[in-house]
Amino acid sequence: GNSVTQMEGPVTLSEEAFLTINCTYTATGYPSLFWYVQYPGEGLQLLLKATKADDKGSNKGFEATYRKETTSFHLEKGSVQVSDSAVYFCALRPGQGAQKLVFGQGTRLTINP
Amino acid sequence: EADIYQTPRYLVIGTGKKITLECSQTMGHDKMYWYQQDPGMELHLIHYSYGVNSTEKGDLSSESTVSRIRTEHFPLTLESARPSHTSQYLCASSDPSRGYTEAFFGQGTRLTVV
């Protein structure tokens, strides 16, 4: 089946620290991979995506590389800010034609000044 | 910027009441979804639609029902609310011009049944 496993949270860091949130997946076919972010009291927003192996998605200083050999899509940022505090979801869409996103369980990130 | 709206944002209601959560999008997307988000943050797909007059059950069984009479509108109804329905409900749609690769989410409705 299709599934996404994320790093357990919560994660607490100091401002300007380096961030990694691990994400691994199991999927049939060739999935597209996503990171969504949910700020307090809000819905989900697409942060970045990658649609094929070795693609790197990037946005707002965040990056993730689609690694087929390790079935991973880890989220990284070199220097986090207090405003990055949110819940981060890794997700996949399993192959062309599949309509449904499969989400990981979410990782709550808190950045302290 | 996505144009998908949910109302109300917050709702507190008594047990046994009938409620409808509204979701509208102005982007012309044919595919729409409802997710239930539990307090542990995990998202569960409860309903989806491929277009007008199409509705399907999602991965998580739900006592709610949905309808899709117009492309832009995908309301969710609970005939008799119970405390176990307390949750956050998120509506989403996906874009045919982008191959449906990403979904756009509304801000959510936080439902509390007392």
XYZ file of N, CA and C in Angstrom:
681
model
N 0.821 -1.201 0.000
C 0.000 0.000 0.000
C 0.850 1.245 0.000
N 0.193 2.383 0.027
C 0.869 3.679 0.033
C 0.855 4.262 1.429
N 1.996 4.730 1.891
C 2.063 5.313 3.223
C 3.225 6.286 3.330
N 3.124 7.172 4.310
C 4.165 8.165 4.573
C 4.483 8.133 6.061
N 5.752 8.096 6.393
C 6.184 8.095 7.790
C 7.067 9.309 8.034
N 6.682 10.085 9.022
C 7.429 11.296 9.354
C 8.113 11.160 10.687
N 9.128 11.967 10.850
C 9.839 12.087 12.119
C 8.850 12.454 13.218
N 9.022 11.793 14.371
C 8.148 12.075 15.505
C 8.416 13.479 16.013
N 7.342 14.159 16.414
C 7.522 15.453 17.035
C 7.206 15.377 18.515
N 7.061 16.525 19.178
C 7.365 17.836 18.620
C 8.869 18.097 18.536
N 9.218 19.046 17.674
C 10.599 19.457 17.506
C 10.718 20.902 17.970
N 11.669 21.166 18.847
C 11.904 22.522 19.348
C 13.334 22.919 19.050
N 13.495 24.074 18.402
C 14.819 24.571 18.038
C 14.941 26.043 18.404
N 16.160 26.508 18.463
C 16.411 27.939 18.639
C 16.484 28.611 17.272
N 16.187 29.890 17.266
C 16.253 30.661 16.028
C 17.648 30.534 15.421
N 17.684 30.441 14.092
C 18.900 30.308 13.284
C 19.491 28.905 13.308
N 18.876 27.971 13.964
C 19.353 26.583 13.947
C 19.052 25.945 12.588
N 19.727 24.827 12.329
C 19.491 24.041 11.116
C 18.362 23.049 11.385
N 17.455 22.951 10.412
C 16.290 22.083 10.576
C 16.339 20.917 9.599
N 16.061 19.714 10.117
C 15.755 18.571 9.267
C 14.528 17.881 9.831
N 13.539 17.643 8.992
C 12.396 16.798 9.359
C 12.392 15.627 8.376
N 12.552 14.428 8.913
C 12.660 13.243 8.062
C 11.295 12.770 7.575
N 11.292 12.295 6.336
C 10.079 11.729 5.735
C 10.489 10.575 4.831
N 9.891 9.415 5.040
C 10.086 8.285 4.138
C 8.719 7.810 3.669
N 8.714 7.136 2.535
C 7.429 6.754 1.961
C 7.482 5.339 1.400
N 6.294 4.780 1.244
C 6.093 3.528 0.527
C 5.015 3.794 -0.499
N 5.299 3.444 -1.757
C 4.305 3.730 -2.790
C 4.485 2.783 -3.962
N 3.378 2.547 -4.649
C 3.445 1.824 -5.915
C 3.603 2.847 -7.026
N 4.274 2.465 -8.087
C 4.439 3.379 -9.203
C 5.405 4.503 -8.895
N 5.142 5.658 -9.468
C 6.040 6.812 -9.365
C 5.280 7.979 -8.757
N 5.344 8.103 -7.425
C 4.542 9.130 -6.762
C 5.113 10.530 -6.924
N 4.258 11.526 -6.752
C 4.689 12.899 -6.516
C 4.749 13.107 -5.011
N 5.691 13.936 -4.569
C 5.906 14.144 -3.135
C 5.735 15.614 -2.772
N 5.230 15.863 -1.581
C 4.885 17.216 -1.162
C 5.261 17.435 0.301
N 5.501 18.693 0.615
C 5.495 19.152 1.995
C 4.440 20.252 2.095
N 3.534 20.070 3.065
C 2.537 21.085 3.383
C 2.858 21.643 4.766
N 2.457 22.912 4.988
C 2.647 23.541 6.294
C 1.295 24.053 6.802
N 1.074 23.888 8.095
C -0.162 24.361 8.720
C 0.201 25.286 9.869
N -0.068 26.581 9.698
C 0.161 27.555 10.762
C -1.010 27.499 11.735
N -0.811 27.944 12.968
C -1.859 27.836 13.996
C -3.195 28.408 13.532
N -4.247 27.617 13.667
C -5.590 28.067 13.331
C -5.889 28.150 11.849
N -5.015 27.616 11.017
C -5.177 27.733 9.567
C -5.303 26.365 8.915
N -5.644 26.393 7.618
C -5.617 25.168 6.830
C -4.207 24.883 6.358
N -4.068 23.883 5.484
C -2.755 23.513 4.983
C -2.386 24.350 3.760
N -1.103 24.679 3.667
C -0.592 25.372 2.483
C 0.527 24.535 1.882
N 0.554 24.462 0.567
C 1.658 23.759 -0.083
C 2.952 24.537 0.129
N 3.972 23.857 0.644
C 5.269 24.485 0.866
C 6.202 24.224 -0.328
N 6.295 22.952 -0.732
C 7.110 22.612 -1.896
C 6.718 21.230 -2.393
N 7.167 20.916 -3.605
C 6.828 19.621 -4.171
C 7.926 19.136 -5.114
N 7.910 17.835 -5.403
C 8.805 17.237 -6.387
C 8.032 16.115 -7.070
N 8.098 16.068 -8.372
C 7.251 15.130 -9.098
C 8.013 13.940 -9.678
N 9.348 13.962 -9.633
C 10.096 12.796 -10.099
C 11.413 12.673 -9.349
N 11.999 11.505 -9.461
C 13.230 11.203 -8.731
C 14.325 12.223 -9.039
N 15.056 12.610 -7.973
C 16.171 13.556 -8.001
C 15.735 15.018 -8.131
N 14.449 15.266 -8.293
C 13.956 16.648 -8.274
C 14.178 17.236 -6.895
N 14.490 18.530 -6.858
C 14.563 19.243 -5.579
C 13.465 20.295 -5.576
N 12.627 20.250 -4.569
C 11.642 21.298 -4.366
C 12.195 22.318 -3.391
N 11.871 23.597 -3.599
C 12.364 24.623 -2.681
C 11.383 25.778 -2.624
N 11.319 26.407 -1.430
C 10.428 27.547 -1.237
C 10.719 28.135 0.133
N 10.799 29.440 0.229
C 10.958 30.158 1.504
C 12.171 29.665 2.282
N 13.212 29.234 1.629
C 14.408 28.748 2.304
C 14.375 27.273 2.656
N 13.231 26.638 2.462
C 13.102 25.199 2.701
C 13.449 24.436 1.426
N 14.021 23.247 1.615
C 14.351 22.380 0.468
C 14.051 20.937 0.816
N 13.743 20.150 -0.236
C 13.627 18.703 -0.070
C 13.945 18.054 -1.401
N 14.679 16.948 -1.360
C 15.066 16.253 -2.581
C 14.416 14.876 -2.614
N 13.814 14.563 -3.744
C 13.138 13.285 -3.967
C 14.205 12.211 -4.191
N 14.385 11.325 -3.210
C 15.391 10.269 -3.288
C 14.704 8.922 -3.464
N 14.718 8.424 -4.683
C 14.018 7.160 -4.959
C 14.756 5.996 -4.301
N 16.096 6.065 -4.280
C 16.866 4.927 -3.778
C 16.666 4.703 -2.280
N 16.374 5.792 -1.556
C 16.129 5.658 -0.115
C 14.668 5.917 0.232
N 13.837 6.083 -0.777
C 12.396 6.419 -0.613
C 12.212 7.484 0.453
N 12.911 8.606 0.271
C 12.857 9.675 1.270
C 12.629 11.029 0.620
N 12.164 11.954 1.454
C 11.894 13.338 0.995
C 12.055 14.239 2.219
N 13.234 14.303 2.771
C 13.494 15.029 4.013
C 13.454 16.538 3.793
N 12.830 17.235 4.727
C 12.713 18.689 4.660
C 13.873 19.330 5.417
N 14.513 20.343 4.807
C 15.650 21.018 5.444
C 15.523 22.523 5.298
N 16.073 23.222 6.316
C 16.216 24.672 6.206
C 17.468 25.057 6.977
N 18.259 25.945 6.392
C 19.554 26.249 6.974
C 19.499 27.100 8.229
N 18.490 27.973 8.320
C 18.425 28.896 9.452
C 16.962 29.230 9.707
N 16.406 28.612 10.738
C 14.964 28.768 10.976
C 14.670 30.070 11.729
N 13.433 30.529 11.557
C 12.953 31.736 12.214
C 11.756 31.385 13.093
N 11.442 32.275 14.019
C 10.279 32.058 14.896
C 9.013 31.865 14.058
N 8.924 32.586 12.944
C 7.744 32.505 12.079
C 7.602 31.160 11.374
N 8.606 30.303 11.457
C 8.508 28.955 10.874
C 7.792 27.976 11.799
N 7.451 28.404 12.992
C 6.729 27.542 13.923
C 5.386 27.152 13.328
N 5.153 25.869 13.185
C 3.956 25.373 12.499
C 3.980 23.847 12.565
N 2.968 23.236 11.963
C 2.966 21.784 11.791
C 3.281 21.483 10.326
N 4.180 20.552 10.098
C 4.629 20.218 8.744
C 4.183 18.800 8.401
N 3.579 18.671 7.218
C 3.081 17.378 6.750
C 3.794 16.980 5.466
N 4.318 15.778 5.460
C 4.828 15.177 4.237
C 3.678 14.400 3.595
N 3.605 14.413 2.267
C 2.494 13.738 1.594
C 2.935 13.192 0.249
N 2.217 12.213 -0.240
C 2.476 11.707 -1.584
C 1.172 11.551 -2.347
N 1.287 11.652 -3.653
C 0.199 11.295 -4.561
C 0.701 10.127 -5.387
N 0.099 8.942 -5.199
C 0.696 7.715 -5.752
C 0.497 7.516 -7.247
N 1.318 8.151 -8.045
C 1.350 7.835 -9.458
C 0.318 8.598 -10.263
N 0.524 8.609 -11.553
C -0.322 9.384 -12.447
C -1.745 8.855 -12.412
N -2.699 9.781 -12.381
C -4.104 9.389 -12.371
C -4.675 9.222 -10.978
N -3.819 8.965 -9.988
C -4.340 8.828 -8.626
C -4.753 10.200 -8.119
N -5.896 10.251 -7.488
C -6.449 11.554 -7.132
C -6.230 11.937 -5.683
N -5.875 10.970 -4.843
C -5.895 11.238 -3.417
C -4.490 11.398 -2.847
N -4.324 12.411 -2.009
C -3.083 12.588 -1.269
C -3.068 11.655 -0.061
N -1.882 11.114 0.214
C -1.672 10.326 1.422
C -0.731 11.135 2.313
N -1.153 11.434 3.527
C -0.386 12.297 4.415
C 0.358 11.499 5.481
N 1.491 12.039 5.902
C 2.133 11.589 7.121
C 1.386 12.148 8.327
N 1.881 11.816 9.510
C 1.130 12.160 10.727
C 1.389 13.587 11.187
N 2.274 14.319 10.523
C 2.558 15.701 10.899
C 3.652 15.798 11.951
N 4.439 16.866 11.870
C 5.499 17.150 12.853
C 5.338 18.588 13.304
N 5.123 18.758 14.615
C 4.970 20.109 15.155
C 6.346 20.698 15.426
N 6.605 21.872 14.854
C 7.892 22.559 15.001
C 7.680 23.854 15.770
N 8.468 24.044 16.826
C 8.450 25.288 17.585
C 9.850 25.885 17.552
N 9.920 27.169 17.187
C 11.202 27.875 17.149
C 11.192 28.935 18.248
N 12.163 28.854 19.126
C 12.286 29.819 20.225
C 13.262 30.933 19.863
N 12.912 32.174 20.251
C 13.812 33.296 19.921
C 15.118 33.224 20.701
N -2.386 32.400 -4.869
C -3.269 32.384 -3.715
C -4.527 31.581 -4.056
N -4.845 30.602 -3.224
C -5.995 29.741 -3.467
C -7.266 30.419 -2.991
N -8.358 30.176 -3.708
C -9.647 30.749 -3.353
C -10.598 29.636 -2.980
N -10.433 29.146 -1.784
C -11.310 28.103 -1.269
C -11.694 28.498 0.143
N -12.975 28.503 0.411
C -13.507 29.102 1.624
C -14.354 28.105 2.383
N -14.197 28.136 3.692
C -15.007 27.284 4.549
C -15.728 28.147 5.578
N -16.985 27.830 5.801
C -17.738 28.489 6.862
C -18.590 27.463 7.595
N -18.790 27.646 8.898
C -18.138 28.644 9.728
C -16.700 28.230 10.049
N -15.914 29.120 10.612
C -14.556 28.769 11.060
C -14.610 27.967 12.356
N -15.527 28.353 13.221
C -15.690 27.683 14.509
C -17.177 27.458 14.745
N -17.508 26.288 15.312
C -18.910 25.975 15.597
C -18.977 25.130 16.861
N -19.787 25.589 17.816
C -20.078 24.811 19.017
C -21.561 24.509 18.982
N -21.921 23.244 19.069
C -23.305 22.853 18.878
C -23.654 21.708 19.815
N -24.954 21.586 20.145
C -25.388 20.552 21.056
C -25.585 19.207 20.377
N -25.514 18.170 21.175
C -25.712 16.809 20.670
C -27.100 16.659 20.040
N -27.151 15.973 18.913
C -28.411 15.704 18.236
C -28.778 16.727 17.165
N -28.083 17.839 17.119
C -28.399 18.863 16.117
C -27.880 18.456 14.735
N -28.584 18.945 13.732
C -28.124 18.768 12.341
C -27.264 19.960 11.958
N -26.120 19.684 11.344
C -25.234 20.778 10.931
C -24.746 20.561 9.513
N -24.473 21.672 8.839
C -23.861 21.629 7.517
C -22.637 22.531 7.519
N -21.512 21.960 7.119
C -20.271 22.723 6.960
C -20.131 23.079 5.487
N -19.921 24.357 5.235
C -19.883 24.832 3.859
C -18.453 24.895 3.333
N -18.306 24.582 2.036
C -17.018 24.704 1.362
C -17.268 25.181 -0.054
N -16.628 26.262 -0.433
C -16.782 26.802 -1.785
C -15.423 27.168 -2.361
N -15.271 26.937 -3.670
C -14.038 27.354 -4.347
C -14.400 28.035 -5.658
N -13.626 29.049 -5.980
C -13.907 29.868 -7.166
C -12.899 29.614 -8.271
N -12.187 28.504 -8.206
C -11.111 28.220 -9.146
C -11.544 27.284 -10.276
N -12.793 26.796 -10.219
C -13.258 25.888 -11.265
C -12.683 24.488 -11.172
N -12.143 24.119 -10.000
C -11.581 22.780 -9.840
C -12.693 21.752 -9.821
N -12.493 20.638 -10.515
C -13.541 19.630 -10.504
C -13.407 18.677 -9.315
N -12.199 18.476 -8.840
C -12.020 17.534 -7.734
C -11.978 18.251 -6.388
N -12.771 17.734 -5.447
C -12.818 18.317 -4.112
C -12.803 17.209 -3.065
N -12.362 17.580 -1.852
C -12.098 16.589 -0.801
C -12.503 17.154 0.554
N -12.880 16.273 1.466
C -13.028 16.616 2.875
C -12.089 15.729 3.689
N -11.328 16.389 4.577
C -10.459 15.685 5.508
C -10.908 15.987 6.934
N -10.768 15.002 7.802
C -10.977 15.191 9.229
C -9.605 15.147 9.890
N -9.354 16.147 10.728
C -8.053 16.222 11.389
C -8.258 16.027 12.877
N -7.679 14.969 13.416
C -7.860 14.680 14.840
C -6.906 15.532 15.685
N -7.105 15.539 17.015
C -6.263 16.390 17.878
C -4.782 16.046 17.782
N -4.457 14.825 17.397
C -3.064 14.451 17.196
C -2.507 14.929 15.871
N -3.293 15.681 15.123
C -2.932 16.355 13.871
C -3.122 15.490 12.634
N -3.237 14.168 12.784
C -3.298 13.312 11.611
C -4.528 13.630 10.759
N -4.360 13.574 9.444
C -5.432 13.886 8.495
C -6.021 12.600 7.938
N -7.348 12.551 7.889
C -8.019 11.386 7.344
C -8.997 11.835 6.260
N -8.901 11.243 5.089
C -9.823 11.557 3.999
C -11.166 10.908 4.286
N -12.240 11.693 4.345
C -13.559 11.134 4.646
C -14.496 11.162 3.435
N -14.343 12.111 2.532
C -15.166 12.162 1.316
C -14.374 12.827 0.194
N -14.720 12.471 -1.048
C -14.179 13.211 -2.177
C -15.163 13.165 -3.334
N -14.891 14.036 -4.305
C -15.798 14.166 -5.451
C -14.970 14.432 -6.698
N -15.353 13.751 -7.793
C -14.664 13.967 -9.068
C -15.299 15.090 -9.877
N -16.501 15.514 -9.459
C -17.199 16.556 -10.189
C -18.666 16.571 -9.800
N -19.450 17.331 -10.540
C -20.877 17.455 -10.228
C -21.540 16.075 -10.226
N -22.353 15.854 -9.202
C -23.106 14.613 -8.997
C -22.238 13.396 -8.691
N -20.972 13.605 -8.403
C -20.065 12.529 -8.009
C -19.678 12.703 -6.547
N -19.884 11.669 -5.723
C -19.386 11.673 -4.356
C -18.904 10.269 -4.017
N -17.805 10.207 -3.280
C -17.215 8.919 -2.904
C -16.812 8.965 -1.438
N -16.862 7.803 -0.802
C -16.388 7.700 0.583
C -14.867 7.631 0.584
N -14.268 8.216 1.599
C -12.821 8.225 1.706
C -12.297 7.033 2.469
N -11.093 7.200 3.003
C -10.414 6.092 3.674
C -10.921 5.866 5.092
N -11.460 6.912 5.716
C -11.955 6.798 7.081
C -13.485 6.845 7.046
N -14.090 5.862 7.680
C -15.547 5.820 7.714
C -16.071 7.020 8.495
N -17.104 7.650 7.971
C -17.657 8.830 8.624
C -19.174 8.775 8.554
N -19.827 9.289 9.581
C -21.284 9.357 9.580
C -21.792 10.574 8.825
N -20.902 11.396 8.344
C -21.319 12.569 7.590
C -21.661 12.192 6.153
N -22.375 13.097 5.473
C -22.689 12.923 4.056
C -22.292 14.195 3.319
N -22.103 14.069 2.006
C -21.744 15.218 1.189
C -22.620 15.249 -0.052
N -22.634 16.394 -0.712
C -23.333 16.529 -1.981
C -22.513 17.423 -2.891
N -22.731 17.285 -4.198
C -21.999 18.105 -5.169
C -22.960 18.423 -6.311
N -23.760 19.446 -6.068
C -24.757 19.859 -7.056
C -24.168 20.896 -7.999
N -23.206 21.659 -7.492
C -22.523 22.659 -8.323
C -21.022 22.448 -8.205
N -20.299 22.773 -9.224
C -18.843 22.588 -9.236
C -18.175 23.268 -8.065
N -18.643 24.464 -7.736
C -17.926 25.277 -6.759
C -18.283 24.972 -5.317
N -19.253 24.099 -5.088
C -19.816 23.966 -3.756
C -19.808 22.495 -3.322
N -19.287 22.201 -2.108
C -19.149 20.810 -1.655
C -19.451 20.753 -0.157
N -20.728 20.888 0.232
C -21.062 20.919 1.653
C -21.039 19.535 2.302
N -20.741 19.530 3.589
C -20.718 18.308 4.403
C -21.780 18.435 5.482
N -22.588 17.388 5.657
C -23.713 17.425 6.596
C -23.609 16.302 7.619
N -23.882 16.656 8.855
C -24.059 15.680 9.929
C -25.514 15.757 10.358
N -26.266 14.668 10.221
C -27.704 14.687 10.523
C -27.971 14.815 12.014
N -27.084 14.205 12.825
C -27.274 14.235 14.267
C -25.892 14.258 14.930
N -25.466 15.446 15.316
C -24.095 15.591 15.825
C -23.928 14.897 17.169
N -22.729 14.326 17.351
C -22.376 13.671 18.620
C -21.010 14.178 19.071
N -20.703 14.058 20.361
C -19.375 14.506 20.835
C -18.211 13.857 20.084
N -18.411 12.629 19.602
C -17.333 11.959 18.857
C -17.044 12.631 17.511
N -17.935 13.535 17.070
C -17.715 14.272 15.819
C -16.855 15.521 16.026
N -16.539 15.812 17.286
C -15.689 16.959 17.572
C -14.345 16.790 16.887
N -13.996 17.753 16.026
C -12.765 17.633 15.242
C -12.596 18.895 14.406
N -11.489 18.959 13.696
C -11.306 19.992 12.683
C -11.582 19.345 11.323
N -12.353 20.051 10.478
C -12.698 19.540 9.155
C -12.081 20.464 8.108
N -11.331 19.878 7.195
C -10.632 20.637 6.163
C -11.149 20.247 4.787
N -11.481 21.247 3.995
C -11.927 21.047 2.627
C -10.774 21.386 1.687
N -10.678 20.685 0.565
C -9.600 20.926 -0.394
C -10.113 20.720 -1.809
N -9.393 21.285 -2.770
C -9.688 21.034 -4.182
C -8.376 20.899 -4.931
N -8.427 20.278 -6.097
C -7.199 20.133 -6.881
C -7.412 20.597 -8.311
N -6.299 20.971 -8.924
C -6.276 21.792 -10.124
C -6.020 20.931 -11.360
N -6.979 20.814 -12.273
C -6.756 19.999 -13.473
C -5.641 20.537 -14.349
N -5.426 21.847 -14.349
C -4.391 22.420 -15.223
C -2.993 22.072 -14.737
N -2.882 21.600 -13.483
C -1.582 21.171 -12.957
C -1.544 19.656 -12.796
N -2.428 18.967 -13.524
C -2.443 17.507 -13.453
C -2.873 16.978 -12.108
N -3.622 17.794 -11.373
C -4.110 17.401 -10.042
C -2.973 17.075 -9.077
N -1.776 17.575 -9.333
C -0.647 17.171 -8.498
C -0.680 17.795 -7.111
N -1.363 18.915 -6.949
C -1.382 19.508 -5.617
C -2.805 19.863 -5.243
N -3.028 19.960 -3.955
C -4.346 20.303 -3.440
C -4.279 21.652 -2.737
N -5.360 22.416 -2.835
C -5.491 23.701 -2.155
C -6.503 23.527 -1.028
N -6.154 24.014 0.136
C -6.982 23.799 1.316
C -7.663 25.081 1.776
N -8.869 24.918 2.312
C -9.514 25.992 3.027
C -8.921 26.124 4.427
N -9.418 27.092 5.187
C -8.861 27.367 6.516
C -9.379 26.412 7.574
N -10.408 25.652 7.228
C -10.895 24.655 8.172
C -12.075 25.140 8.992
N -12.860 24.182 9.474
C -13.933 24.438 10.442
C -13.635 23.605 11.677
N -13.524 24.281 12.802
C -13.314 23.544 14.059
C -14.673 23.335 14.708
N -15.096 22.082 14.766
C -16.411 21.715 15.296
C -16.269 21.129 16.694
N -17.078 21.646 17.614
C -17.150 21.097 18.965
C -18.602 20.736 19.239
N -18.842 19.488 19.584
C -20.190 19.028 19.912
C -20.246 18.765 21.410
N -21.175 19.461 22.078
C -21.229 19.356 23.545
C -22.482 18.591 23.989
